[in-house]
Coordinates of C-alpha atoms in Angstrom, one line a residue:
X1 CA 128.2 65.7 -75.3
X2 CA 129.5 65.0 -78.8
X3 CA 131.3 67.2 -81.3
X4 CA 128.1 67.9 -83.1
X5 CA 126.8 69.9 -80.1
X6 CA 129.3 72.6 -80.9
X7 CA 128.3 75.2 -83.5
X8 CA 131.8 75.6 -84.8
X9 CA 132.1 71.9 -85.5
X10 CA 128.7 71.9 -87.3
X11 CA 130.0 74.7 -89.5
X12 CA 133.4 73.0 -90.0
X13 CA 131.7 69.7 -91.0
X14 CA 129.4 71.3 -93.5
X15 CA 132.3 73.2 -95.0
X16 CA 134.4 69.9 -95.0
X17 CA 131.7 68.0 -96.9
X18 CA 131.5 70.8 -99.6
X19 CA 135.2 70.8 -99.9
X20 CA 135.3 67.1 -100.3
X21 CA 132.8 67.3 -103.1
X22 CA 134.1 70.3 -105.0
X23 CA 137.9 69.7 -104.9
X24 CA 137.9 66.3 -106.7
X25 CA 135.0 67.5 -109.0
X26 CA 137.4 70.1 -110.4
X27 CA 140.5 68.1 -109.9
X28 CA 139.5 65.4 -112.3
X29 CA 139.6 67.9 -115.2
X30 CA 142.9 69.3 -114.1
X31 CA 144.4 65.8 -114.0
X32 CA 143.1 65.1 -117.5
X33 CA 144.7 68.3 -118.7
X34 CA 148.0 67.5 -117.0
X35 CA 147.6 70.7 -114.9
X36 CA 147.6 69.0 -111.5
X37 CA 149.6 71.8 -109.9
X38 CA 147.3 74.6 -111.1
X39 CA 145.5 74.6 -107.7
X40 CA 148.8 75.2 -105.9
X41 CA 149.6 78.2 -108.1
X42 CA 146.1 79.7 -107.6
X43 CA 146.5 79.2 -103.8
X44 CA 149.6 81.4 -103.9
X45 CA 147.7 84.1 -105.7
X46 CA 144.7 83.9 -103.4
X47 CA 146.9 85.0 -100.5
X48 CA 146.9 88.5 -101.9
X49 CA 143.1 88.5 -101.8
X50 CA 143.2 87.3 -98.2
X51 CA 145.5 90.2 -97.3
X52 CA 143.4 92.7 -99.2
X53 CA 140.3 91.5 -97.2
X54 CA 142.1 92.1 -93.9
X55 CA 143.5 95.5 -95.1
X56 CA 140.1 96.8 -96.4
X57 CA 138.0 95.1 -93.6
X58 CA 136.1 93.1 -96.2
X59 CA 135.4 89.4 -96.3
X60 CA 138.7 87.5 -97.0
X61 CA 136.8 84.7 -98.7
X62 CA 135.2 87.0 -101.2
X63 CA 138.3 89.0 -101.8
X64 CA 140.3 85.8 -102.2
X65 CA 137.8 84.6 -104.7
X66 CA 138.0 87.8 -106.8
X67 CA 141.8 87.9 -106.8
X68 CA 142.2 84.1 -107.5
X69 CA 139.8 84.3 -110.4
X70 CA 141.8 87.1 -111.8
X71 CA 145.0 85.2 -111.3
X72 CA 143.5 82.1 -112.9
X73 CA 142.5 84.1 -116.0
X74 CA 146.0 85.5 -116.2
X75 CA 147.4 82.0 -115.9
X76 CA 145.4 80.9 -118.9
X77 CA 146.4 83.9 -120.9
X78 CA 150.0 83.2 -120.1
X79 CA 149.6 79.6 -121.2
X80 CA 148.1 80.8 -124.5
X81 CA 150.5 83.6 -125.3
X82 CA 153.5 83.2 -123.0
X83 CA 155.5 80.8 -125.1
X84 CA 159.1 80.5 -124.1
X85 CA 158.9 83.0 -121.2
X86 CA 155.6 81.7 -119.9
X87 CA 157.1 79.8 -117.0
X88 CA 159.0 82.9 -115.7
X89 CA 155.8 84.9 -115.8
X90 CA 153.9 82.2 -113.9
X91 CA 156.6 82.0 -111.3
X92 CA 156.5 85.8 -110.8
X93 CA 152.7 85.6 -110.5
X94 CA 152.7 82.8 -107.9
X95 CA 155.5 84.1 -105.7
X96 CA 154.3 87.7 -106.1
X97 CA 150.8 86.6 -104.9
X98 CA 152.2 84.9 -101.9
X99 CA 154.5 87.8 -101.0
X100 CA 151.8 90.4 -101.5
X101 CA 149.5 88.5 -99.2
X102 CA 152.0 88.3 -96.4
X103 CA 152.8 92.0 -96.8
X104 CA 149.2 93.1 -96.9
X105 CA 148.0 91.0 -94.0
X106 CA 150.8 92.4 -91.8
X107 CA 149.9 96.0 -92.8
X108 CA 146.3 95.5 -92.0
X109 CA 145.0 96.7 -88.6
X110 CA 145.1 93.7 -86.2
X111 CA 146.7 91.5 -88.9
X112 CA 149.4 89.1 -87.9
X113 CA 151.1 85.8 -88.9
X114 CA 148.5 84.0 -86.7
X115 CA 145.8 85.1 -89.1
X116 CA 147.9 84.0 -92.0
X117 CA 148.5 80.5 -90.7
X118 CA 144.8 79.8 -90.4
X119 CA 144.4 80.5 -94.2
X120 CA 147.6 78.7 -95.2
X121 CA 146.9 75.4 -93.4
X122 CA 143.2 75.6 -92.4
X123 CA 141.5 76.1 -89.0
X124 CA 138.2 74.6 -87.8
X125 CA 137.5 77.2 -85.0
X126 CA 137.8 80.2 -87.4
X127 CA 135.1 79.0 -89.8
X128 CA 132.3 81.6 -89.3
X129 CA 128.7 81.6 -90.4
X130 CA 129.6 84.2 -93.1
X131 CA 132.3 81.8 -94.3
X132 CA 129.8 78.9 -94.5
X133 CA 127.4 81.1 -96.5
X134 CA 130.1 82.1 -99.0
X135 CA 131.4 78.5 -99.2
X136 CA 127.8 77.2 -100.0
X137 CA 127.3 79.7 -102.8
X138 CA 130.7 79.1 -104.3
X139 CA 130.3 75.3 -104.1
X140 CA 127.0 75.5 -105.9
X141 CA 128.7 77.4 -108.7
X142 CA 131.5 74.7 -108.9
X143 CA 129.0 71.8 -109.0
X144 CA 126.8 73.6 -111.6
X145 CA 129.8 73.9 -113.9
X146 CA 131.5 70.6 -113.3
X147 CA 128.3 68.5 -113.6
X148 CA 126.3 70.7 -116.0
X149 CA 129.1 71.0 -118.6
X150 CA 130.9 67.7 -117.9
X151 CA 130.7 66.4 -121.5
X152 CA 132.1 69.6 -122.9
X153 CA 134.8 69.9 -120.2
X154 CA 135.8 66.3 -120.7
X155 CA 136.1 66.7 -124.4
X156 CA 138.4 69.7 -124.1
X157 CA 140.4 68.0 -121.4
X158 CA 141.0 65.0 -123.6
X159 CA 141.9 66.6 -126.9
X160 CA 141.6 70.4 -127.5
X161 CA 142.2 70.1 -131.2
X162 CA 139.4 67.5 -131.7
X163 CA 137.1 69.6 -129.4
X164 CA 137.8 72.7 -131.6
X165 CA 137.0 70.8 -134.8
X166 CA 133.7 69.7 -133.3
X167 CA 132.7 73.3 -132.8
X168 CA 133.2 73.6 -129.0
X169 CA 134.4 77.0 -127.7
X170 CA 137.7 75.7 -126.4
X171 CA 139.2 78.9 -125.1
X172 CA 136.0 79.8 -123.2
X173 CA 135.8 76.4 -121.7
X174 CA 139.5 76.5 -120.7
X175 CA 138.8 79.9 -119.0
X176 CA 135.8 78.5 -117.3
X177 CA 137.8 75.5 -116.0
X178 CA 140.5 77.9 -114.6
X179 CA 137.8 80.1 -113.0
X180 CA 136.1 77.1 -111.4
X181 CA 139.5 75.9 -110.1
X182 CA 140.1 79.3 -108.5
X183 CA 136.7 79.3 -106.9
X184 CA 137.4 75.8 -105.5
X185 CA 140.6 77.0 -103.9
X186 CA 138.7 79.7 -101.9
X187 CA 136.0 77.1 -101.0
X188 CA 138.7 74.8 -99.5
X189 CA 141.0 77.3 -97.9
X190 CA 139.2 77.6 -94.6
X191 CA 139.4 73.8 -94.0
X192 CA 142.4 72.5 -96.0
X193 CA 144.4 75.7 -96.4
X194 CA 145.8 77.4 -99.4
X195 CA 149.1 75.5 -99.5
X196 CA 147.4 72.0 -99.3
X197 CA 144.2 72.4 -101.4
X198 CA 145.9 71.3 -104.6
X199 CA 146.5 67.9 -103.0
X200 CA 142.8 67.4 -102.3
X201 CA 142.1 68.2 -106.0
X202 CA 144.6 65.6 -107.3
X203 CA 145.1 62.8 -104.8
X204 CA 141.4 61.5 -104.6
X205 CA 141.3 61.5 -108.4
X206 CA 144.6 59.6 -108.6
X207 CA 143.3 57.1 -106.0
X208 CA 140.0 56.6 -107.9
X209 CA 141.9 55.9 -111.1
X210 CA 143.4 52.9 -109.5
X211 CA 139.9 51.3 -109.5
X212 CA 138.2 52.6 -112.5
X213 CA 138.9 53.5 -116.1
X214 CA 135.6 55.3 -116.9
X215 CA 135.2 59.0 -116.3
X216 CA 131.8 58.7 -114.5
X217 CA 133.0 56.0 -112.1
X218 CA 136.3 57.8 -111.5
X219 CA 134.4 61.0 -110.8
X220 CA 132.0 59.3 -108.3
X221 CA 134.8 57.4 -106.5
X222 CA 137.0 60.5 -106.2
X223 CA 134.2 62.5 -104.7
X224 CA 133.4 59.7 -102.3
X225 CA 137.1 59.6 -101.2
X226 CA 137.2 63.4 -100.9
X227 CA 134.1 63.5 -98.6
X228 CA 135.4 60.6 -96.5
X229 CA 138.9 62.1 -95.9
X230 CA 137.6 65.6 -95.2
X231 CA 135.0 64.3 -92.7
X232 CA 137.6 61.9 -91.2
X233 CA 140.2 64.7 -91.0
X234 CA 137.8 67.1 -89.4
X235 CA 136.7 64.7 -86.7
X236 CA 140.3 63.6 -86.0
X237 CA 141.3 67.2 -85.6
X238 CA 138.6 67.7 -83.0
X239 CA 139.7 64.7 -80.9
X240 CA 143.4 64.9 -81.4
X241 CA 144.0 68.6 -81.8
X242 CA 146.1 68.2 -85.0
X243 CA 146.1 70.5 -88.0
X244 CA 143.0 69.8 -90.2
X245 CA 144.7 70.5 -93.6
X246 CA 147.6 68.2 -93.0
X247 CA 145.4 65.5 -91.5
X248 CA 143.0 65.5 -94.5
X249 CA 145.9 65.4 -97.0
X250 CA 147.6 62.5 -95.2
X251 CA 144.3 60.6 -95.1
X252 CA 143.9 61.1 -98.8
X253 CA 147.5 59.9 -99.5
X254 CA 146.8 56.9 -97.3
X255 CA 143.7 56.1 -99.4
X256 CA 145.8 56.3 -102.5
X257 CA 148.4 53.9 -101.1
X258 CA 145.7 51.5 -100.0
X259 CA 143.8 51.5 -103.3
X260 CA 147.0 51.1 -105.2
X261 CA 147.9 48.1 -103.1
X262 CA 144.5 46.6 -103.8
X263 CA 144.5 47.4 -107.5
X264 CA 147.9 45.8 -108.3
X265 CA 146.9 42.2 -107.8
X266 CA 143.6 42.8 -109.6
X267 CA 145.5 44.2 -112.6
X268 CA 147.7 41.1 -112.7
X269 CA 144.7 38.8 -112.6
X270 CA 143.1 40.7 -115.5
X271 CA 146.4 40.4 -117.4
X272 CA 146.6 36.6 -116.9
X273 CA 142.9 36.2 -117.9
X274 CA 143.5 38.3 -121.1
X275 CA 146.6 36.2 -121.8
X276 CA 144.6 33.0 -121.4
X277 CA 141.9 34.2 -123.8
X278 CA 144.4 35.2 -126.4
X279 CA 146.7 32.3 -125.9
X280 CA 149.7 34.4 -125.2
X281 CA 152.0 33.8 -122.2
X282 CA 151.0 36.0 -119.2
X283 CA 154.6 37.4 -119.0
X284 CA 154.2 38.7 -122.6
X285 CA 151.2 40.9 -121.8
X286 CA 151.4 44.4 -120.6
X287 CA 149.4 44.8 -117.4
X288 CA 146.9 47.7 -117.2
X289 CA 148.5 50.5 -115.2
X290 CA 147.0 53.8 -114.1
X291 CA 148.6 57.0 -113.0
X292 CA 147.4 60.4 -112.0
X293 CA 148.0 61.6 -115.6
X294 CA 146.2 58.7 -117.3
X295 CA 143.3 59.8 -119.4
X296 CA 140.1 57.9 -118.7
X297 CA 137.2 57.3 -121.0
X298 CA 133.6 58.3 -120.5

């Protein structure tokens, strides 16, 4: 008997694949915008939605989606109008969302810290068929936005002023990016957990940037890494009885370290080749480097 013979593992693997696709698909835009920690903030706010779901006996996934979308919109409004006190307002929103979720889930009938832990750090056995249905619908929305509007979102992520001059609705696209990130958080929370989902948005993108400079290639490699680590983490959790969210994130960090180690000598070889073509000493050339905040071209 293999792990695929169990219904809960079938549901968990399907959810893991969708998380592995959607998280990097949104994360690449957040990295370009230098908002890598946005997913972490939305995860804090989503806790209030989870608590409301338990308190009102509604689906925690759908309630978390509604609350996190509202929180993401507020974050964008604060970014636009907050100015000097924007960081304080964001801190209150993040920590208030987490505190509200903890309070509501303990006030709910049958609610406890055990329920809370499965949403904070993920749990394979608690992924229900209703959760899978919600995750599929939300993931479809995320992919529709990130792929269908990739050129517009890329332009806004690269240079808002230039995008505005070209006639793009910058504020509407920024709001759409924030909403899509919020939806992605709720897609991933059953597998990775609300506290670790931001890592899955950022780390695969950072790892992919070690190998590619183009947007399309970085997008494809990041999604491939995301799917690989989520499937690998899910299977490892089944056999080793370890936390799924932590396992997935550690695998993603391992992939980043491995690709960085492989990319460094390649970058040096390219620098030497460029130096030979130009006739400059190799030590006078600046090797190509990449970082999670490096903007890549289309």
